[in-house]
Coordinates of C-alpha atoms and ligand atoms in Angstrom, one line a residue:
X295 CA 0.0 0.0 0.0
X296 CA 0.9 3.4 -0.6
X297 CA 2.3 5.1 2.4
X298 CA 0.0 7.8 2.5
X299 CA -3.1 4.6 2.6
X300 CA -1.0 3.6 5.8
X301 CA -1.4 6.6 7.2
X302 CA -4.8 6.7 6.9
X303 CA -5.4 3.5 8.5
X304 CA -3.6 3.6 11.5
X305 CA -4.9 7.1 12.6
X306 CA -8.3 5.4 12.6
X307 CA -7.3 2.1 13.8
X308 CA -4.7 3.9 16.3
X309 CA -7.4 4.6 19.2
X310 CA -6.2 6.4 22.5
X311 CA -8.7 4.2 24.6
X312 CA -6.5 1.0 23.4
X313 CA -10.0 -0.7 21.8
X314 CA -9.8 -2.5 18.6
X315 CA -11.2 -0.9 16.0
X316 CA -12.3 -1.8 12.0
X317 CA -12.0 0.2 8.9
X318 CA -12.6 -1.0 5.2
X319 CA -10.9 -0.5 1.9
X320 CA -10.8 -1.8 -2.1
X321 CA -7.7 -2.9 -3.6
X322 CA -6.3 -3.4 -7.4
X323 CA -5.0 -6.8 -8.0
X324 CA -1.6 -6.7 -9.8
X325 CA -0.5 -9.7 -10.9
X326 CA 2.7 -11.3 -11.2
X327 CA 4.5 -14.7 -12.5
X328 CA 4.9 -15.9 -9.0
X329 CA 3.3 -13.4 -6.8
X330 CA -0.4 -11.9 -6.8
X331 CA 0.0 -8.7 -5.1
X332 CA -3.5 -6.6 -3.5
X333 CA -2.9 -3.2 -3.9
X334 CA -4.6 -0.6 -1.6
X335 CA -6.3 1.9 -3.1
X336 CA -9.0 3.6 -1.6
X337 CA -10.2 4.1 2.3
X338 CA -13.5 3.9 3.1
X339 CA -13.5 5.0 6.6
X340 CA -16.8 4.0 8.7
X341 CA -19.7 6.3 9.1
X342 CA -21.3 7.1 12.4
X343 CA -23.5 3.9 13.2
X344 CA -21.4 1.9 10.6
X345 CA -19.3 -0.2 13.0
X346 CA -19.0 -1.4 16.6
X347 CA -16.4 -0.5 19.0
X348 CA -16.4 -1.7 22.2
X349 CA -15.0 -4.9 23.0
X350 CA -14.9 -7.0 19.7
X351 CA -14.8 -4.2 17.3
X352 CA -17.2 -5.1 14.1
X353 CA -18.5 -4.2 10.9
X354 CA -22.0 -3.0 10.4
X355 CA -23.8 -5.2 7.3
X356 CA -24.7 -2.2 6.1
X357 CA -21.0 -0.7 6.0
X358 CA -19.9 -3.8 4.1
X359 CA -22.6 -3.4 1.6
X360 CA -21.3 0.1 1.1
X361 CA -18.4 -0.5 0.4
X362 CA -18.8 -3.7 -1.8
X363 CA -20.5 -1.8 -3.9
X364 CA -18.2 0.6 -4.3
X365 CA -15.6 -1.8 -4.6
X366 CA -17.4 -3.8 -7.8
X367 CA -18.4 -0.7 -9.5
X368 CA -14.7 0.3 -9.7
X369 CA -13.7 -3.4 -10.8
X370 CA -11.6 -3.5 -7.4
X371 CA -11.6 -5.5 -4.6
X372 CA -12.6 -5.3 -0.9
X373 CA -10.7 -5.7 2.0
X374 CA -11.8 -5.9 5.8
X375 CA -9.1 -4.4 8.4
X376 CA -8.9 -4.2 11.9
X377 CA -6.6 -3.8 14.9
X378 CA -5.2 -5.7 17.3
X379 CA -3.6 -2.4 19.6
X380 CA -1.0 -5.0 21.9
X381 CA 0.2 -6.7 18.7
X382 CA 3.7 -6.8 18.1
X383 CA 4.3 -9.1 15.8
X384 CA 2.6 -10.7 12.5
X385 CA -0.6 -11.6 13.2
X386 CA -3.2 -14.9 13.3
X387 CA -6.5 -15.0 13.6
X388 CA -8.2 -14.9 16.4
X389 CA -11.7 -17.3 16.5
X390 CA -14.2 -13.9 16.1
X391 CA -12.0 -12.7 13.1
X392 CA -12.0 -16.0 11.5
X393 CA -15.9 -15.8 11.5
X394 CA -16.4 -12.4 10.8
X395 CA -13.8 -12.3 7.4
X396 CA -15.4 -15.5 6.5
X397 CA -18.9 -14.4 7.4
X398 CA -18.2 -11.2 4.6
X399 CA -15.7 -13.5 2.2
X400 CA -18.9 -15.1 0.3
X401 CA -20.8 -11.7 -0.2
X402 CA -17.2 -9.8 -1.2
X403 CA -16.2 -12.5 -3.6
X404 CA -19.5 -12.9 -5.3
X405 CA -20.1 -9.6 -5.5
X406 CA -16.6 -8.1 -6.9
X407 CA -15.5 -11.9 -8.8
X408 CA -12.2 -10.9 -6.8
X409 CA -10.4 -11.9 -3.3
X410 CA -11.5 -10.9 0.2
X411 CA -8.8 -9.6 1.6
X412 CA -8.3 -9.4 5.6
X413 CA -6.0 -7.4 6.8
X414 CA -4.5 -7.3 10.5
X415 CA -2.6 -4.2 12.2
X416 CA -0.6 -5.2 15.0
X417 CA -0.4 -2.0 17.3
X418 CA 2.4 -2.3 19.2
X419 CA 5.0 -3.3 17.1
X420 CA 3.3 -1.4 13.9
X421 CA 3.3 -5.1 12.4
X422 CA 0.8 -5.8 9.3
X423 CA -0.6 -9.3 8.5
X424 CA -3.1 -10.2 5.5
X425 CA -4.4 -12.8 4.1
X426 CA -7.0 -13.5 0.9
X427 CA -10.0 -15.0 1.5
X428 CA -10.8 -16.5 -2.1
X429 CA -14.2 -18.0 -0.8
X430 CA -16.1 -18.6 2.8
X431 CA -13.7 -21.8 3.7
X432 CA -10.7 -20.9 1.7
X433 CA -8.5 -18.8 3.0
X434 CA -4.5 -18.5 2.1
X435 CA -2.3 -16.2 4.1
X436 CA -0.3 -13.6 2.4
X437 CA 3.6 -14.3 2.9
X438 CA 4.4 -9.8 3.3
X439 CA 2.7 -6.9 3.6
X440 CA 4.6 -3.8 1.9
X441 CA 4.4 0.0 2.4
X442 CA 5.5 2.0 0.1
X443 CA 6.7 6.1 0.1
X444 CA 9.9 7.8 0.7
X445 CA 10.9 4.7 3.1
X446 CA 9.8 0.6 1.9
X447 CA 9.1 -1.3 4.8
X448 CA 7.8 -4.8 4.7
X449 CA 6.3 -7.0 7.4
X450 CA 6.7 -10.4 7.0
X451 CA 5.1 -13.6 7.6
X452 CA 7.1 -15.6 9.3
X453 CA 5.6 -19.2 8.5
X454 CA 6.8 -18.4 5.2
X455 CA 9.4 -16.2 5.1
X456 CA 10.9 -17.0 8.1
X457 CA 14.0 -14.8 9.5
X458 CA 17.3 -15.4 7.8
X459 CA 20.4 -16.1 10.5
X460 CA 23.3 -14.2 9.3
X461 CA 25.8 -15.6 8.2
X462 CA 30.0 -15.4 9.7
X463 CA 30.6 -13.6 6.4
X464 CA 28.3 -11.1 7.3
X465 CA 29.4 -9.9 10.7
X466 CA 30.6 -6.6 9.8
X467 CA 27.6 -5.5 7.5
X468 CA 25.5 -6.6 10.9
X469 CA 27.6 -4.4 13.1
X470 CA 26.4 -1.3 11.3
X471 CA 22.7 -1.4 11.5
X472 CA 21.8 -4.4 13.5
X473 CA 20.4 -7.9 13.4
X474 CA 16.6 -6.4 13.0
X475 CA 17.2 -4.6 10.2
X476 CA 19.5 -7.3 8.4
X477 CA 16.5 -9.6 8.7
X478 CA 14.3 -7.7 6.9
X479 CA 16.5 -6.2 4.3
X480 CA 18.0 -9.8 3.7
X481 CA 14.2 -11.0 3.1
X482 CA 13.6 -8.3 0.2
X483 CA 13.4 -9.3 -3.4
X484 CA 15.6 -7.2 -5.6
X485 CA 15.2 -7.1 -9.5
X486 CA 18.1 -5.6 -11.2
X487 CA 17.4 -4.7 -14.9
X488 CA 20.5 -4.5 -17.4
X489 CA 23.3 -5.8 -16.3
X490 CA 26.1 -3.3 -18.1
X491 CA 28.7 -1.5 -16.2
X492 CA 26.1 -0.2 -13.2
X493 CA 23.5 -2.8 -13.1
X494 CA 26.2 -5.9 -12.9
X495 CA 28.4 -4.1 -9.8
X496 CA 24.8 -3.1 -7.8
X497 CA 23.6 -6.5 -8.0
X498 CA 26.9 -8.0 -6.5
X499 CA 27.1 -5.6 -3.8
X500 CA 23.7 -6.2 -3.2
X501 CA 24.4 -10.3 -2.6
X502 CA 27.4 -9.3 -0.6
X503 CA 25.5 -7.7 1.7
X504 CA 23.1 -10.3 2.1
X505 CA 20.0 -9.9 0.3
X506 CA 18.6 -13.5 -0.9
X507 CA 16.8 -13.4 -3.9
X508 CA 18.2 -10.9 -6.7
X509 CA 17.0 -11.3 -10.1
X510 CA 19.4 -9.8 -13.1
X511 CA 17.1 -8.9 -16.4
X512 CA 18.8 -8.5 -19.7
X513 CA 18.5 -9.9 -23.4
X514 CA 21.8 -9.2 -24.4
X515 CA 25.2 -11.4 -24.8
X516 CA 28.2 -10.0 -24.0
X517 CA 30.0 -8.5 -26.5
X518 CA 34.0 -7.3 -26.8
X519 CA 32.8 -3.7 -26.5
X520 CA 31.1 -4.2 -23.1
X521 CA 34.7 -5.6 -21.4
X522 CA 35.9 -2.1 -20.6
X523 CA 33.0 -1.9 -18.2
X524 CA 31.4 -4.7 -17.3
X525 CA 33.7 -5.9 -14.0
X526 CA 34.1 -9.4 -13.5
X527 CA 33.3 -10.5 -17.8
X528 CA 35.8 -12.3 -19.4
X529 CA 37.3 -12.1 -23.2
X530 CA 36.0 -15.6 -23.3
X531 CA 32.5 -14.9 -22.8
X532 CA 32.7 -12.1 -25.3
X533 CA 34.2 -14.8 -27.7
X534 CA 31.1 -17.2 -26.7
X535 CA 28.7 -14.6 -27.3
X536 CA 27.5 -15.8 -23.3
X537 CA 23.9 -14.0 -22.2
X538 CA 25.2 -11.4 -19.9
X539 CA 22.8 -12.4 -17.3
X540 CA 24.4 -15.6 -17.6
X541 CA 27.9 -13.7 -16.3
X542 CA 25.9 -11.9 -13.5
X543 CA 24.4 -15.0 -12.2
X544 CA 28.1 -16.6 -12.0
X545 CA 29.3 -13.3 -10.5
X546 CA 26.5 -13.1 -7.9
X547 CA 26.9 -16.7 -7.0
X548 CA 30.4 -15.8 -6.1
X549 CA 29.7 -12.8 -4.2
X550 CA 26.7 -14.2 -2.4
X551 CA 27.0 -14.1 1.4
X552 CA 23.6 -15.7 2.7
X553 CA 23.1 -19.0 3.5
X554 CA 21.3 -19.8 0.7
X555 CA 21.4 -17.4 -2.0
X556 CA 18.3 -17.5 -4.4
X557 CA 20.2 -15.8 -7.5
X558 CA 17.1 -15.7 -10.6
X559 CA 18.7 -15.0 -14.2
X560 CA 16.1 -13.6 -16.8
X561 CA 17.3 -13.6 -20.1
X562 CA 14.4 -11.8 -21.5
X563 CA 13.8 -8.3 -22.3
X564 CA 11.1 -6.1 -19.7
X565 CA 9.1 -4.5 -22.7
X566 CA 7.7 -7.9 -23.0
X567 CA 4.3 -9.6 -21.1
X568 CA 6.7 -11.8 -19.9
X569 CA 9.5 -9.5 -18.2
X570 CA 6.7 -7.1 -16.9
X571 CA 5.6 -9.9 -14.9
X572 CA 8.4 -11.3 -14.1
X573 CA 9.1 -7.7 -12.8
X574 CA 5.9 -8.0 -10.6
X575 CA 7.6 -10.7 -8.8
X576 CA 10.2 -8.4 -6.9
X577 CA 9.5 -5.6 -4.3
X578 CA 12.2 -2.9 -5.4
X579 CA 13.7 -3.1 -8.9
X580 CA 16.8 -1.3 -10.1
X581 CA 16.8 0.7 -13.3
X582 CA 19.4 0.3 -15.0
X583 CA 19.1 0.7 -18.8
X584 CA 19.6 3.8 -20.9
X585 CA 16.3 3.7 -23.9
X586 CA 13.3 4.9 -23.8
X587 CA 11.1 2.1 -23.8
X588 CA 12.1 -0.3 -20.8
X589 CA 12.5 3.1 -18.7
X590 CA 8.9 3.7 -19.3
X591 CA 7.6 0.0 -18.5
X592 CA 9.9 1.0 -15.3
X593 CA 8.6 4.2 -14.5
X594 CA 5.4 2.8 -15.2
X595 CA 5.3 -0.4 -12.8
X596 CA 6.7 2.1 -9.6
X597 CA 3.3 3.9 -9.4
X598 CA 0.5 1.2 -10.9
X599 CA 2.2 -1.7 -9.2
X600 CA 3.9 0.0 -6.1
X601 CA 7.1 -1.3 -6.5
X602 CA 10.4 1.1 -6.0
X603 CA 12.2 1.5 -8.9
X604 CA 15.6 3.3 -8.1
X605 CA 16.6 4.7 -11.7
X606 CA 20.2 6.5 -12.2
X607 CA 22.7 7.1 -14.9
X608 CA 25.7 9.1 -16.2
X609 CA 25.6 11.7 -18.9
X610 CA 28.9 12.8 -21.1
X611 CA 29.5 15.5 -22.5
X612 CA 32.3 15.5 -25.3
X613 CA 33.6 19.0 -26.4
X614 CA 33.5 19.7 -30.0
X615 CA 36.9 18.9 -30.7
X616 CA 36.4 15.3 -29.1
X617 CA 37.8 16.0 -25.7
X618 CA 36.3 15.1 -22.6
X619 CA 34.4 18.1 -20.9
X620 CA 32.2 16.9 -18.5
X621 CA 30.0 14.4 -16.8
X622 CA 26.9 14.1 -14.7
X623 CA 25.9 11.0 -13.0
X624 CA 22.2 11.4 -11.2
X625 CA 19.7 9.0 -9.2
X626 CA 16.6 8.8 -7.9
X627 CA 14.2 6.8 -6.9
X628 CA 10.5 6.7 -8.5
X629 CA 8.0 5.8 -5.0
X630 CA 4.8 7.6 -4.7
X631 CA 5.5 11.6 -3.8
X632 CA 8.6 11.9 -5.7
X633 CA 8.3 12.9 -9.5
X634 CA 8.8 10.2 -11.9
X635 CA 11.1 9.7 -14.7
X636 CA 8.9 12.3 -17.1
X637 CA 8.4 15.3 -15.0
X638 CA 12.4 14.7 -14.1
X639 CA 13.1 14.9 -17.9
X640 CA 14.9 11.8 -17.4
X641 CA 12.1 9.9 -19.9
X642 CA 11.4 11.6 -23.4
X643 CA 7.4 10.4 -24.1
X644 CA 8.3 10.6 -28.0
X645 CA 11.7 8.7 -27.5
X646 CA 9.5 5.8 -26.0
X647 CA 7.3 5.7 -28.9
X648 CA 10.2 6.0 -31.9
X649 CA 12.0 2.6 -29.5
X650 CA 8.6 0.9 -29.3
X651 CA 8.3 1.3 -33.6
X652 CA 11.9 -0.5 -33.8
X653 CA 13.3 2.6 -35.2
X654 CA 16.0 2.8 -32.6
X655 CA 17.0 -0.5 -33.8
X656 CA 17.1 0.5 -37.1
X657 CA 20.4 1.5 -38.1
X658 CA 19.0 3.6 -40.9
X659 CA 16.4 5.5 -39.4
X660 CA 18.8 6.3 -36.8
X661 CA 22.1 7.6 -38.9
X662 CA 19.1 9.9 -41.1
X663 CA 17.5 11.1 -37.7
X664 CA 21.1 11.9 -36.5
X665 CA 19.8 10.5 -33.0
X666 CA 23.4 10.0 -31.0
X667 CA 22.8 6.3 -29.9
X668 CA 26.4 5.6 -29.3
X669 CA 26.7 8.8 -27.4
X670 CA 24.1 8.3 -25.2
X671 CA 25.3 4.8 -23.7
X672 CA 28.6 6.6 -23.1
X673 CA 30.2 5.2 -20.1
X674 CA 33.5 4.8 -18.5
X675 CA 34.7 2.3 -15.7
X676 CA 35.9 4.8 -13.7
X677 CA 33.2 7.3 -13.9
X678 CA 30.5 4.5 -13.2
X679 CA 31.4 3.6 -9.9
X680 CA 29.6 7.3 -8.3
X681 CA 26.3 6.0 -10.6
X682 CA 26.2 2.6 -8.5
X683 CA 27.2 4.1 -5.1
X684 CA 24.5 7.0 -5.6
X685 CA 22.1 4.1 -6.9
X686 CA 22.9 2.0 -3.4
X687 CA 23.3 4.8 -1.3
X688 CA 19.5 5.1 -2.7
X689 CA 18.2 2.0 -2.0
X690 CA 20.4 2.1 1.8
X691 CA 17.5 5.3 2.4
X692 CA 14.9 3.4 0.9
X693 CA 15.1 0.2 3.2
X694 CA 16.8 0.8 5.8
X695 CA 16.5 4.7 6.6
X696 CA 19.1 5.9 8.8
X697 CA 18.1 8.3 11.4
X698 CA 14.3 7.9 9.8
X699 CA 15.0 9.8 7.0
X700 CA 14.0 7.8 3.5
X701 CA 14.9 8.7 0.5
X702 CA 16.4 12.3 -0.5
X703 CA 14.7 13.2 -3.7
X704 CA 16.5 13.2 -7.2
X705 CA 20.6 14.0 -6.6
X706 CA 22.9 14.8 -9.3
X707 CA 26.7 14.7 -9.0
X708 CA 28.9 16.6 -10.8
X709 CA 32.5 15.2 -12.0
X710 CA 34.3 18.6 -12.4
X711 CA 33.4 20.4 -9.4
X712 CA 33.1 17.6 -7.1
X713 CA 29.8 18.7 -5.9
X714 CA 26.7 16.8 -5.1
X715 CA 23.4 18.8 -5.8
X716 CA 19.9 18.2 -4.6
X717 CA 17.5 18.7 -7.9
X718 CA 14.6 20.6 -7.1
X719 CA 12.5 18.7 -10.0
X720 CA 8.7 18.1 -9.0
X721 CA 5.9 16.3 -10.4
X722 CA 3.8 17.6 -12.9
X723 CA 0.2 18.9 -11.9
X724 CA -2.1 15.7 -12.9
X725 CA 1.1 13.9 -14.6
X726 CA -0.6 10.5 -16.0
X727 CA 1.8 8.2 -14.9
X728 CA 1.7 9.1 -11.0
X729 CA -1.8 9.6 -10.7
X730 CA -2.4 5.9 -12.0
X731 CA -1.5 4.8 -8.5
X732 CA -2.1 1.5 -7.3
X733 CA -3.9 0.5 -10.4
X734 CA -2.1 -3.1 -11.1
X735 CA -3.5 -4.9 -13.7
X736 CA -5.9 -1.9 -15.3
X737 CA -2.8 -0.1 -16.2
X738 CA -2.1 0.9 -19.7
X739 CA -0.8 -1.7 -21.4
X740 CA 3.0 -0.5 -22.5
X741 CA 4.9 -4.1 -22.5
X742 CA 3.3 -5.1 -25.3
X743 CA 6.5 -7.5 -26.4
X744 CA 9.9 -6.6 -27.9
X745 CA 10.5 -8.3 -31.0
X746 CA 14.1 -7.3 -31.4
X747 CA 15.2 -9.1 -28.4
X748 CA 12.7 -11.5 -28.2
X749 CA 15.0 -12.4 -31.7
X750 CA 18.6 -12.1 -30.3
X751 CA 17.3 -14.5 -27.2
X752 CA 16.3 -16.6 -29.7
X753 CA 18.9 -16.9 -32.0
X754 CA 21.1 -17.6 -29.3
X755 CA 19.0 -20.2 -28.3
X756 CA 19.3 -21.7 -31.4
X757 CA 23.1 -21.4 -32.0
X758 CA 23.4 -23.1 -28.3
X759 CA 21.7 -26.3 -29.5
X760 CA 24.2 -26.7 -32.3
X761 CA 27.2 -28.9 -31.9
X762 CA 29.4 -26.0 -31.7
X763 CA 27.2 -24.6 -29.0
X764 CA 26.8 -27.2 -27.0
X765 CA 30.9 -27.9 -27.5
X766 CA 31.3 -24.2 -26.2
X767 CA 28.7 -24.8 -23.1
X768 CA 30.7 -28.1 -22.2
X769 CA 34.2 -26.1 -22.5
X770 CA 32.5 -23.3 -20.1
X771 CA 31.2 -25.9 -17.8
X772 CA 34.9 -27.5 -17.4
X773 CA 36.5 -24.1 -17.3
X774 CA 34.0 -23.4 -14.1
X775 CA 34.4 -27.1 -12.9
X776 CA 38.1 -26.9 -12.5
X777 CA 38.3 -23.6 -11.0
X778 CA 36.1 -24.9 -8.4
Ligands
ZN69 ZN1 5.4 12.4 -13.3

């Protein structure tokens, strides 16, 4: 849920008298390969006569109906909260909850054809539980509940995502913020997509420091020209023509530092059905690829889906006789309340639409349009180690907050000056893509499939099942084997 939905809630449910109280809500489903996620849109909060309070607190018939039927107008779902004020950790259901959400799961499903979903907020520890209710009987507990706003914080269920011990390797990472924090950071999915120069060192650093599952996204192989910036790839996997998220994946494996490291390679590009969902899968995802079109799907999924996308880069600038001038590198990250990619400038609408036609793959179109492709994915090894540490030092005020203080807004640091400024860049009045928050599945469809690299996978794919592939696979495999 949003953070400002959280906010809401809990100064209902938040009573000074200590009673348990209810509130309800719809929610937008948003649906991923793996993961189904309820997003929380809309707070219905009770009107007088609508609810009970003292002792068990309960819903009024005629507040559900109210809300149900705002909830199926709107094509959403409904979902029945309420407060258990001496919580402090995830919650189960007591007896009376188990009747009441079940009482209201027939008349919610039938009525909206979605999920019931019951929600849980443990007072004293300011713990969230839910679970979805897909009929009177059936009921399926959710395995985390997320907020989402200039901090991410996650509450997890721990008969499914239990609490991660840390590791001897990870002693020193411990020491800096504590055991608490390690667990929950260690417990959040991380999507990294492209894995050039910035994208491959974040998602190592992110395995070294213990996070579990990280997923590397990228359709590419690896190519001679990518070996001045991609740490860790070899002349060998140039040679091979290896997927690059095939080198990550090896990388991360090496780097890993939890017990047991959960390292997901997607060799697939995010402009397709496929990679959007995929996508869906992960709670914070980082951005970073230089077009147009997967930076949209990105800036996209961070407001309709509610998943942080931390988006940076590094920007060039030659002087006319061919001489390096100077250099930007920026980052931000793209939560609800902080300006997207668009009203930061950082996405150009018409760009999008040229890289969705193909025409920035055509080499044609592209030397006649004069647009500066090589230019723009200008990088240089030792420039684009400030775009990872701004992009992590990001993500470190995202998750973990030091001192309370989340993230810090769009930052932009300049080479020749040494200086570090705080952009001033704010969201558009009514700009499209923020104000289709929370809407999962109803948002506009934008990954509508790449073609281009759906054909470069492919072919690759193809080349590996001939006997010369499958030769170079075996000659990898014993390479690996005998360094192990
Ligand atoms: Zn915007």
């Amino acid at each position: 849920m949003p953070a400002a939905v959280a906010e809401i809630l809990t100064a209902h449910l938040d009573r000074e008298d200590g009673q348990e109280d209810v509130v309800l809500a719809t929610y937008a489903p948003s649906t991923g390969r793996e993961r189904t996620s309820a997003l929380l849109r809309r707070v219905f909060l009770p009107q007088p006569g609508e609810r009970h309070v003292y002792g068990n607190a309960s819903f009024t018939a005629d507040y559900v109906m109210r809300v149900t039927e705002e909830a199926a107008a709107a094509g959403e779902g409904l979902v029945l909260l309420h407060s258990h004020p001496r919580g402090t950790t995830w919650q189960s259901m007591s007896t009376t909850d188990r009747t009441t959400e079940s009482g209201y799961a027939g008349l919610g499903t039938a009525a909206t054809r979605l999920p019931v979903i019951g929600m849980t907020w443990g007072g004293a520890g300011q713990v969230w539980s839910a679970r979805f209710w897909f009929a009177r009987t059936s009921v399926v507990d959710a395995d985390s509940v997320r907020v989402v706003g200039a901090t991410f914080a996650s509450s997890f269920n721990p008969a499914l995502v239990p609490t991660p011990e840390a590791t001897s390797a990870q002693v020193r990472t411990v020491s800096a913020w504590g055991s608490a924090v390690q667990a929950d950071l260690a417990r959040i999915r991380v999507l990294v997509v492209g894995t050039g120069s910035v994208g491959l060192d974040v998602a190592q650093r992110l395995v070294a420091s213990g996070i579990r599952t990280v997923g590397v996204m990228d359709f590419d192989a690896v190519e001679h020209r990518n070996l001045d910036r991609m740490i860790g790839a070899r002349r060998r996997d140039a040679r091979d023509q290896v997927a690059k998220v095939e080198v990550a994946a090896r990388l991360l494996r090496a780097q890993a530092t939890a017990a047991h490291p959960d390292i997901r390679r997607h060799e697939m590009s995010i402009c397709g059905p496929d990679g959007l969902r995929v996508a869906l899968d992960y709670d914070i995802v980082f951005s970073c690829v230089d077009r147009p079109w997967p930076r949209a799907v990105l800036n996209q999924i961070a407001y309709a889906d509610l998943i942080p996308v931390i988006d940076g880069g590094i920007n060039i600038e030659v002087a006319d006789d061919d001489t390096f001038n100077r250099a930007t590198a920026r980052a931000h990250t793209l939560v609800p309340g902080e300006p997207c990619m668009a009203c930061t400038r950082q996405l150009k609408p018409a760009r999008v639409a040229l890289d969705r036609e193909g025409l920035l793959d055509n080499a044609e179109y592209v030397r006649r349009s004069e647009i500066d492709l090589e230019r723009a994915g200008q990088n240089v090894a030792t420039l684009s180690a400030m775009v990872s540490a701004l992009l992590l030092a990001q993500f470190v005020s995202l998750t973990v907050a030091p001192g309370g203080r989340g993230v810090p807004g769009p930052v932009c640091y300049h080479y020749r000056p040494h200086v570090l400024e705080h952009l001033e860049d704010a969201s558009a009045p009514s700009c499209p893509w923020e104000t289709a928050l929370a809407v999962g599945d109803s948002r506009i469809p934008i990954a509508t499939g790449h073609a281009h690299a759906d054909a470069i996978v492919m072919s690759r794919r193809r080349a590996g099942r001939t006997l010369r592939g499958r030769f170079r696979r075996l000659r990898r495999w014993l390479a690996e084997s005998s360094r192990i």
